[in-house]
């Protein structure tokens, strides 16, 4: 790979040893998940387990496998004290003396597995509040502002790890030559002015007036602002956000009319993506409040989210205010 910088070298130079160990263990686990995703049709692991998870959603075999793989690899890191996952009802203590805790969506967008569309692993890392011993729910109830590292691995036409340790956003591509992550996307910036909007527009009738009016704004013809904007929605937050991070745009998962919470989960979907987006110069809000300032009170709580390029998030906020 010539002079390309390895993930391990980058972490050594840019973060402390405990956090580096944790991120490297996570990356090893994600390599295994990526291989399973690549070979899903061949290994008989497409389909559901027949169970539903804590949120009442159908569990895909790969959701379950990914969850187990991550738990094993993070336990082996020795620095990861606690684990919260979309697939587990409660938290788990992995290392009594670990310094960090992690919240993960092991395989986000998993309904896309059988159609070969991009899916991903999303993660958020805090320092634990409790000193040692078993972790508690309170360790995880920290505002997104306290995030020490957050990001995702996208399993797409390439497998790419994108993360931040509060020092900008960096992307590492998994080489199929030697199965190592190499620096490929230094200093990623969310374009300030996006021209893509991403949401499940089929649900328009369920949305409140503010969101409906924003959609109408996006579809209006206006030369000066390059409208109409393009609608791009894969139905996989990692895929949609990764594209918008590179090209500029807004991703929205709103609440339905009269409700405050959307579908996506605060601790392991919205906070890490918001942390990353802000680190890249973008914005993320639930419509009225910055996502990173929300005080979590439940492990699996949900929130509405408007996230992406500044111009579009601010425009959406204008419409939401009415
Ligand atoms: P999941 O965690 O069960 O995979 O659900 C989250 C996914 C997101 O990746 C995506 O943005 C959203 O669900 C799509 O939902 P919808 O089908 O309602 O548009
Ligand atoms: Mg998810």
Tab-separated table of C-alpha atoms and ligand atoms in Angstrom:
chain	number	residue	atom	x	y	z
A	1	UNK	CA	0.000	0.000	0.000
A	2	UNK	CA	3.021	2.285	-0.445
A	3	UNK	CA	3.134	5.157	2.018
A	4	UNK	CA	-0.548	5.042	2.968
A	5	UNK	CA	-1.150	5.659	6.681
A	6	UNK	CA	-2.542	2.700	8.615
A	7	UNK	CA	-5.390	3.180	11.075
A	8	UNK	CA	-3.163	1.985	13.935
A	9	UNK	CA	-0.455	4.536	13.049
A	10	UNK	CA	-3.001	7.338	12.844
A	11	UNK	CA	-4.524	6.410	16.218
A	12	UNK	CA	-1.137	6.208	17.908
A	13	UNK	CA	-0.388	9.755	16.779
A	14	UNK	CA	-3.843	11.238	17.408
A	15	UNK	CA	-5.379	9.722	20.512
A	16	UNK	CA	-4.586	8.038	23.827
A	17	UNK	CA	-3.697	4.371	24.059
A	18	UNK	CA	-6.968	3.220	25.671
A	19	UNK	CA	-9.154	4.867	23.056
A	20	UNK	CA	-6.853	3.629	20.292
A	21	UNK	CA	-7.150	0.044	21.565
A	22	UNK	CA	-10.925	0.323	21.670
A	23	UNK	CA	-11.239	1.737	18.144
A	24	UNK	CA	-8.829	-0.891	16.785
A	25	UNK	CA	-10.859	-3.711	18.387
A	26	UNK	CA	-14.039	-2.219	16.969
A	27	UNK	CA	-12.425	-1.982	13.524
A	28	UNK	CA	-11.363	-5.661	13.710
A	29	UNK	CA	-14.939	-6.655	14.546
A	30	UNK	CA	-16.236	-4.561	11.656
A	31	UNK	CA	-13.852	-6.313	9.243
A	32	UNK	CA	-15.557	-9.603	10.157
A	33	UNK	CA	-19.014	-8.043	9.793
A	34	UNK	CA	-17.982	-6.609	6.399
A	35	UNK	CA	-16.909	-10.083	5.207
A	36	UNK	CA	-20.201	-11.573	6.360
A	37	UNK	CA	-22.113	-8.810	4.572
A	38	UNK	CA	-20.096	-9.409	1.376
A	39	UNK	CA	-20.779	-13.147	1.512
A	40	UNK	CA	-24.293	-12.983	2.950
A	41	UNK	CA	-25.983	-14.677	-0.016
A	42	UNK	CA	-23.446	-17.514	-0.020
A	43	UNK	CA	-23.346	-18.291	3.666
A	44	UNK	CA	-27.046	-18.838	4.251
A	45	UNK	CA	-27.280	-15.907	6.637
A	46	UNK	CA	-29.778	-13.772	4.759
A	47	UNK	CA	-33.142	-13.658	6.482
A	48	UNK	CA	-34.604	-13.281	9.920
A	49	UNK	CA	-33.930	-15.123	13.164
A	50	UNK	CA	-37.667	-15.332	13.826
A	51	UNK	CA	-37.260	-13.063	16.880
A	52	UNK	CA	-38.129	-9.425	17.485
A	53	UNK	CA	-35.785	-7.068	19.339
A	54	UNK	CA	-36.514	-4.802	22.300
A	55	UNK	CA	-38.089	-2.256	19.942
A	56	UNK	CA	-40.456	-4.866	18.485
A	57	UNK	CA	-38.574	-4.955	15.164
A	58	UNK	CA	-37.758	-8.107	13.210
A	59	UNK	CA	-34.201	-9.297	13.893
A	60	UNK	CA	-32.182	-10.266	10.819
A	61	UNK	CA	-29.657	-13.077	11.280
A	62	UNK	CA	-26.906	-10.603	10.425
A	63	UNK	CA	-28.130	-8.108	13.069
A	64	UNK	CA	-27.731	-10.804	15.667
A	65	UNK	CA	-24.361	-12.046	14.414
A	66	UNK	CA	-22.956	-8.513	14.148
A	67	UNK	CA	-24.021	-7.790	17.711
A	68	UNK	CA	-22.254	-10.905	19.018
A	69	UNK	CA	-19.100	-10.176	17.011
A	70	UNK	CA	-18.863	-6.616	18.322
A	71	UNK	CA	-19.376	-7.723	21.922
A	72	UNK	CA	-16.581	-10.287	21.594
A	73	UNK	CA	-14.127	-7.893	19.984
A	74	UNK	CA	-14.893	-5.040	22.365
A	75	UNK	CA	-14.507	-7.327	25.359
A	76	UNK	CA	-11.070	-8.242	24.011
A	77	UNK	CA	-10.112	-4.540	23.829
A	78	UNK	CA	-9.836	-4.533	27.666
A	79	UNK	CA	-10.558	-0.790	27.638
A	80	UNK	CA	-14.257	-1.007	26.783
A	81	UNK	CA	-16.132	-1.174	30.075
A	82	UNK	CA	-19.736	-1.146	28.901
A	83	UNK	CA	-21.847	-1.990	25.852
A	84	UNK	CA	-25.260	-0.754	24.747
A	85	UNK	CA	-26.719	-2.100	21.515
A	86	UNK	CA	-29.878	-1.750	19.467
A	87	UNK	CA	-30.107	-5.533	19.711
A	88	UNK	CA	-29.857	-5.892	23.520
A	89	UNK	CA	-32.515	-4.792	25.981
A	90	UNK	CA	-30.055	-3.825	28.718
A	91	UNK	CA	-26.443	-2.758	28.953
A	92	UNK	CA	-23.567	-5.215	29.418
A	93	UNK	CA	-20.349	-4.867	31.398
A	94	UNK	CA	-17.456	-6.075	29.257
A	95	UNK	CA	-14.424	-5.028	31.335
A	96	UNK	CA	-14.785	-4.006	34.972
A	97	UNK	CA	-11.746	-1.720	34.805
A	98	UNK	CA	-12.306	-0.294	31.325
A	99	UNK	CA	-12.254	3.482	30.912
A	100	UNK	CA	-14.793	3.796	28.072
A	101	UNK	CA	-18.327	2.733	27.204
A	102	UNK	CA	-19.799	2.296	23.744
A	103	UNK	CA	-23.290	2.485	22.206
A	104	UNK	CA	-23.745	0.732	18.870
A	105	UNK	CA	-26.193	-0.036	16.145
A	106	UNK	CA	-24.341	-3.183	15.000
A	107	UNK	CA	-25.941	-3.277	11.543
A	108	UNK	CA	-27.965	-0.225	10.627
A	109	UNK	CA	-30.246	-0.380	7.595
A	110	UNK	CA	-30.304	-4.164	7.864
A	111	UNK	CA	-33.514	-4.410	5.830
A	112	UNK	CA	-31.184	-3.576	2.908
A	113	UNK	CA	-29.008	-6.690	3.356
A	114	UNK	CA	-30.835	-8.808	0.782
A	115	UNK	CA	-30.762	-6.085	-1.887
A	116	UNK	CA	-27.027	-5.358	-1.714
A	117	UNK	CA	-27.487	-1.691	-0.772
A	118	UNK	CA	-25.040	0.014	1.626
A	119	UNK	CA	-25.499	-0.681	5.324
A	120	UNK	CA	-23.311	0.137	8.291
A	121	UNK	CA	-22.242	-0.072	11.920
A	122	UNK	CA	-22.751	3.120	13.970
A	123	UNK	CA	-20.915	3.743	17.255
A	124	UNK	CA	-20.538	6.331	19.981
A	125	UNK	CA	-17.932	6.278	22.748
A	126	UNK	CA	-18.084	8.052	26.122
A	127	UNK	CA	-15.797	7.909	29.128
A	128	UNK	CA	-17.577	5.965	31.859
A	129	UNK	CA	-18.789	8.043	34.822
A	130	UNK	CA	-18.624	5.217	37.353
A	131	UNK	CA	-15.065	4.478	38.460
A	132	UNK	CA	-14.842	0.687	38.139
A	133	UNK	CA	-16.944	-2.450	38.521
A	134	UNK	CA	-20.212	-2.975	36.639
A	135	UNK	CA	-21.369	-0.140	34.402
A	136	UNK	CA	-24.794	1.405	35.020
A	137	UNK	CA	-27.449	2.983	32.793
A	138	UNK	CA	-26.376	6.366	34.195
A	139	UNK	CA	-22.998	5.943	32.471
A	140	UNK	CA	-24.839	6.041	29.140
A	141	UNK	CA	-27.132	8.969	29.975
A	142	UNK	CA	-24.592	11.580	28.884
A	143	UNK	CA	-25.295	14.352	26.437
A	144	UNK	CA	-23.802	13.955	22.971
A	145	UNK	CA	-21.498	16.885	23.749
A	146	UNK	CA	-19.555	14.515	26.013
A	147	UNK	CA	-18.761	12.120	23.146
A	148	UNK	CA	-15.100	11.118	23.008
A	149	UNK	CA	-15.281	9.340	19.649
A	150	UNK	CA	-18.085	8.572	17.244
A	151	UNK	CA	-18.652	7.437	13.714
A	152	UNK	CA	-19.617	4.562	11.442
A	153	UNK	CA	-18.340	1.850	9.176
A	154	UNK	CA	-20.114	1.736	5.828
A	155	UNK	CA	-20.309	-1.594	4.013
A	156	UNK	CA	-20.834	-0.341	0.477
A	157	UNK	CA	-18.892	-0.616	-2.754
A	158	UNK	CA	-15.953	-0.104	-0.367
A	159	UNK	CA	-15.821	-0.669	3.376
A	160	UNK	CA	-14.930	2.660	4.987
A	161	UNK	CA	-14.492	3.610	8.638
A	162	UNK	CA	-15.374	7.277	9.212
A	163	UNK	CA	-14.874	8.684	12.697
A	164	UNK	CA	-13.917	11.634	14.836
A	165	UNK	CA	-12.145	11.935	18.166
A	166	UNK	CA	-13.155	15.637	18.449
A	167	UNK	CA	-10.441	16.655	16.054
A	168	UNK	CA	-12.168	16.729	12.659
A	169	UNK	CA	-13.423	13.766	10.659
A	170	UNK	CA	-11.254	11.152	8.987
A	171	UNK	CA	-12.069	8.201	6.723
A	172	UNK	CA	-10.135	4.923	6.348
A	173	UNK	CA	-10.798	2.466	3.539
A	174	UNK	CA	-10.408	-1.266	4.088
A	175	UNK	CA	-7.895	-2.624	1.602
A	176	UNK	CA	-8.855	-5.960	0.057
A	177	UNK	CA	-5.119	-6.491	-0.574
A	178	UNK	CA	-4.065	-6.906	3.039
A	179	UNK	CA	-7.325	-6.465	4.990
A	180	UNK	CA	-6.111	-3.329	6.803
A	181	UNK	CA	-7.714	0.118	7.090
A	182	UNK	CA	-5.754	2.934	5.382
A	183	UNK	CA	-6.271	6.697	5.502
A	184	UNK	CA	-8.260	7.610	2.383
A	185	UNK	CA	-10.439	10.598	3.382
A	186	UNK	CA	-8.435	13.116	5.455
A	187	UNK	CA	-10.209	16.079	7.059
A	188	UNK	CA	-13.709	15.428	5.699
A	189	UNK	CA	-15.917	18.524	5.521
A	190	UNK	CA	-19.684	18.609	5.097
A	191	UNK	CA	-20.249	21.044	2.188
A	192	UNK	CA	-21.940	24.148	3.646
A	193	UNK	CA	-24.429	24.342	0.835
A	194	UNK	CA	-26.113	21.077	-0.067
A	195	UNK	CA	-28.499	20.356	-2.933
A	196	UNK	CA	-29.737	16.925	-1.872
A	197	UNK	CA	-32.586	16.131	0.506
A	198	UNK	CA	-33.065	12.639	1.913
A	199	UNK	CA	-36.196	11.452	3.672
A	200	UNK	CA	-38.931	8.883	3.224
A	201	UNK	CA	-41.141	11.174	1.178
A	202	UNK	CA	-43.765	8.429	0.917
A	203	UNK	CA	-44.694	9.317	4.502
A	204	UNK	CA	-45.444	12.977	3.650
A	205	UNK	CA	-49.089	12.753	4.716
A	206	UNK	CA	-47.993	11.698	8.218
A	207	UNK	CA	-45.625	14.665	8.641
A	208	UNK	CA	-46.377	18.006	10.315
A	209	UNK	CA	-46.866	21.213	8.293
A	210	UNK	CA	-43.262	22.392	8.802
A	211	UNK	CA	-41.768	19.293	7.185
A	212	UNK	CA	-44.352	19.318	4.384
A	213	UNK	CA	-43.539	22.950	3.640
A	214	UNK	CA	-39.804	22.202	3.632
A	215	UNK	CA	-40.365	19.396	1.110
A	216	UNK	CA	-42.412	21.804	-1.037
A	217	UNK	CA	-39.518	24.310	-0.817
A	218	UNK	CA	-37.006	21.648	-1.955
A	219	UNK	CA	-39.115	20.754	-4.993
A	220	UNK	CA	-39.771	24.367	-6.088
A	221	UNK	CA	-37.959	25.733	-9.146
A	222	UNK	CA	-35.576	28.620	-8.307
A	223	UNK	CA	-32.485	29.293	-10.368
A	224	UNK	CA	-30.662	31.348	-7.735
A	225	UNK	CA	-30.696	28.523	-5.143
A	226	UNK	CA	-30.341	25.742	-7.761
A	227	UNK	CA	-33.744	24.304	-6.939
A	228	UNK	CA	-35.378	21.889	-7.294
A	229	UNK	CA	-33.002	19.907	-5.103
A	230	UNK	CA	-32.410	16.222	-5.775
A	231	UNK	CA	-34.148	13.624	-3.643
A	232	UNK	CA	-31.828	10.732	-2.723
A	233	UNK	CA	-32.971	8.197	-0.132
A	234	UNK	CA	-31.591	4.691	0.257
A	235	UNK	CA	-33.360	3.879	3.527
A	236	UNK	CA	-30.055	3.279	5.256
A	237	UNK	CA	-28.952	6.168	7.441
A	238	UNK	CA	-25.272	5.313	7.055
A	239	UNK	CA	-25.546	5.241	3.255
A	240	UNK	CA	-27.602	8.418	3.072
A	241	UNK	CA	-25.429	10.322	5.515
A	242	UNK	CA	-22.151	9.184	3.962
A	243	UNK	CA	-23.291	10.479	0.569
A	244	UNK	CA	-24.468	13.773	2.034
A	245	UNK	CA	-21.222	14.182	3.988
A	246	UNK	CA	-19.297	13.983	0.746
A	247	UNK	CA	-21.697	15.787	-1.601
A	248	UNK	CA	-23.658	18.043	0.767
A	249	UNK	CA	-27.304	17.602	1.701
A	250	UNK	CA	-29.816	17.089	4.476
A	251	UNK	CA	-31.047	13.812	5.960
A	252	UNK	CA	-34.357	13.949	7.790
A	253	UNK	CA	-36.240	11.414	9.878
A	254	UNK	CA	-39.039	13.510	11.358
A	255	UNK	CA	-41.667	12.742	13.970
A	256	UNK	CA	-45.152	12.108	12.705
A	257	UNK	CA	-47.774	14.853	13.040
A	258	UNK	CA	-48.475	15.694	16.682
A	259	UNK	CA	-45.584	13.554	17.965
A	260	UNK	CA	-42.154	14.650	19.171
A	261	UNK	CA	-40.063	11.511	18.580
A	262	UNK	CA	-39.167	9.981	15.232
A	263	UNK	CA	-37.971	6.466	14.473
A	264	UNK	CA	-34.233	6.744	14.981
A	265	UNK	CA	-32.561	6.123	18.314
A	266	UNK	CA	-30.750	8.869	20.185
A	267	UNK	CA	-27.823	7.068	21.805
A	268	UNK	CA	-26.542	4.860	18.992
A	269	UNK	CA	-27.835	6.486	15.802
A	270	UNK	CA	-28.526	10.203	16.195
A	271	UNK	CA	-25.827	11.273	18.677
A	272	UNK	CA	-22.865	9.666	16.848
A	273	UNK	CA	-24.051	10.940	13.461
A	274	UNK	CA	-24.630	14.423	14.901
A	275	UNK	CA	-21.228	14.464	16.599
A	276	UNK	CA	-19.584	13.487	13.332
A	277	UNK	CA	-21.602	15.971	11.298
A	278	UNK	CA	-20.755	18.859	13.628
A	279	UNK	CA	-17.098	17.850	13.547
A	280	UNK	CA	-17.322	18.069	9.744
A	281	UNK	CA	-18.851	21.564	9.959
A	282	UNK	CA	-22.512	20.578	9.555
A	283	UNK	CA	-25.527	20.845	11.860
A	284	UNK	CA	-27.955	18.467	13.566
A	285	UNK	CA	-31.175	19.256	15.404
A	286	UNK	CA	-34.408	17.555	16.455
A	287	UNK	CA	-36.268	20.543	14.998
A	288	UNK	CA	-35.916	22.791	17.998
A	289	UNK	CA	-32.892	21.587	19.944
A	290	UNK	CA	-29.316	20.670	19.021
A	291	UNK	CA	-29.147	16.852	19.153
A	292	UNK	CA	-25.886	16.977	21.122
A	293	UNK	CA	-27.599	18.979	23.890
A	294	UNK	CA	-30.461	16.533	24.487
A	295	UNK	CA	-30.291	14.884	27.919
A	296	UNK	CA	-30.872	11.141	27.357
A	297	UNK	CA	-33.176	9.472	29.874
A	298	UNK	CA	-33.789	6.054	28.295
A	299	UNK	CA	-31.396	3.581	26.693
A	300	UNK	CA	-33.458	3.095	23.537
A	301	UNK	CA	-35.158	6.492	23.285
A	302	UNK	CA	-35.924	7.960	19.892
A	303	UNK	CA	-35.742	11.428	18.452
A	304	UNK	CA	-36.639	13.307	15.304
A	305	UNK	CA	-33.542	14.380	13.368
A	306	UNK	CA	-32.617	17.004	10.763
A	307	UNK	CA	-28.931	16.622	9.945
A	308	UNK	CA	-26.473	17.751	7.302
A	309	UNK	CA	-25.304	20.873	5.484
A	310	UNK	CA	-25.821	24.105	7.415
A	311	UNK	CA	-27.868	25.918	4.765
A	312	UNK	CA	-30.428	23.122	4.514
A	313	UNK	CA	-30.743	22.381	8.234
A	314	UNK	CA	-31.222	26.085	8.959
A	315	UNK	CA	-33.806	26.353	6.175
A	316	UNK	CA	-35.687	23.348	7.581
A	317	UNK	CA	-35.622	24.976	11.040
A	318	UNK	CA	-37.224	28.119	9.577
A	319	UNK	CA	-40.118	26.055	8.235
A	320	UNK	CA	-40.474	24.109	11.469
A	321	UNK	CA	-40.812	27.379	13.425
A	322	UNK	CA	-43.723	28.162	11.087
B	1	LIG	P1	-32.675	-0.152	11.676
B	1	LIG	O1	-31.749	0.333	12.750
B	1	LIG	O2	-33.691	-1.127	12.207
B	1	LIG	O3	-31.939	-0.679	10.491
B	1	LIG	O4	-33.569	1.115	11.229
B	1	LIG	C1	-32.930	2.326	10.930
B	1	LIG	C2	-33.067	2.650	9.482
B	1	LIG	C3	-32.186	3.787	9.067
B	1	LIG	O5	-30.950	3.353	8.611
B	1	LIG	C4	-32.978	4.402	7.962
B	1	LIG	O6	-32.682	5.758	7.804
B	1	LIG	C5	-34.393	4.204	8.402
B	1	LIG	O7	-34.385	3.078	9.249
B	1	LIG	C6	-35.311	3.945	7.266
B	1	LIG	O8	-36.620	3.891	7.723
B	1	LIG	P2	-37.864	3.944	6.712
B	1	LIG	O9	-37.927	2.598	6.058
B	1	LIG	O10	-39.036	4.216	7.616
B	1	LIG	O11	-37.632	5.054	5.728
B	2	LIG	MG1	-30.450	1.461	13.037
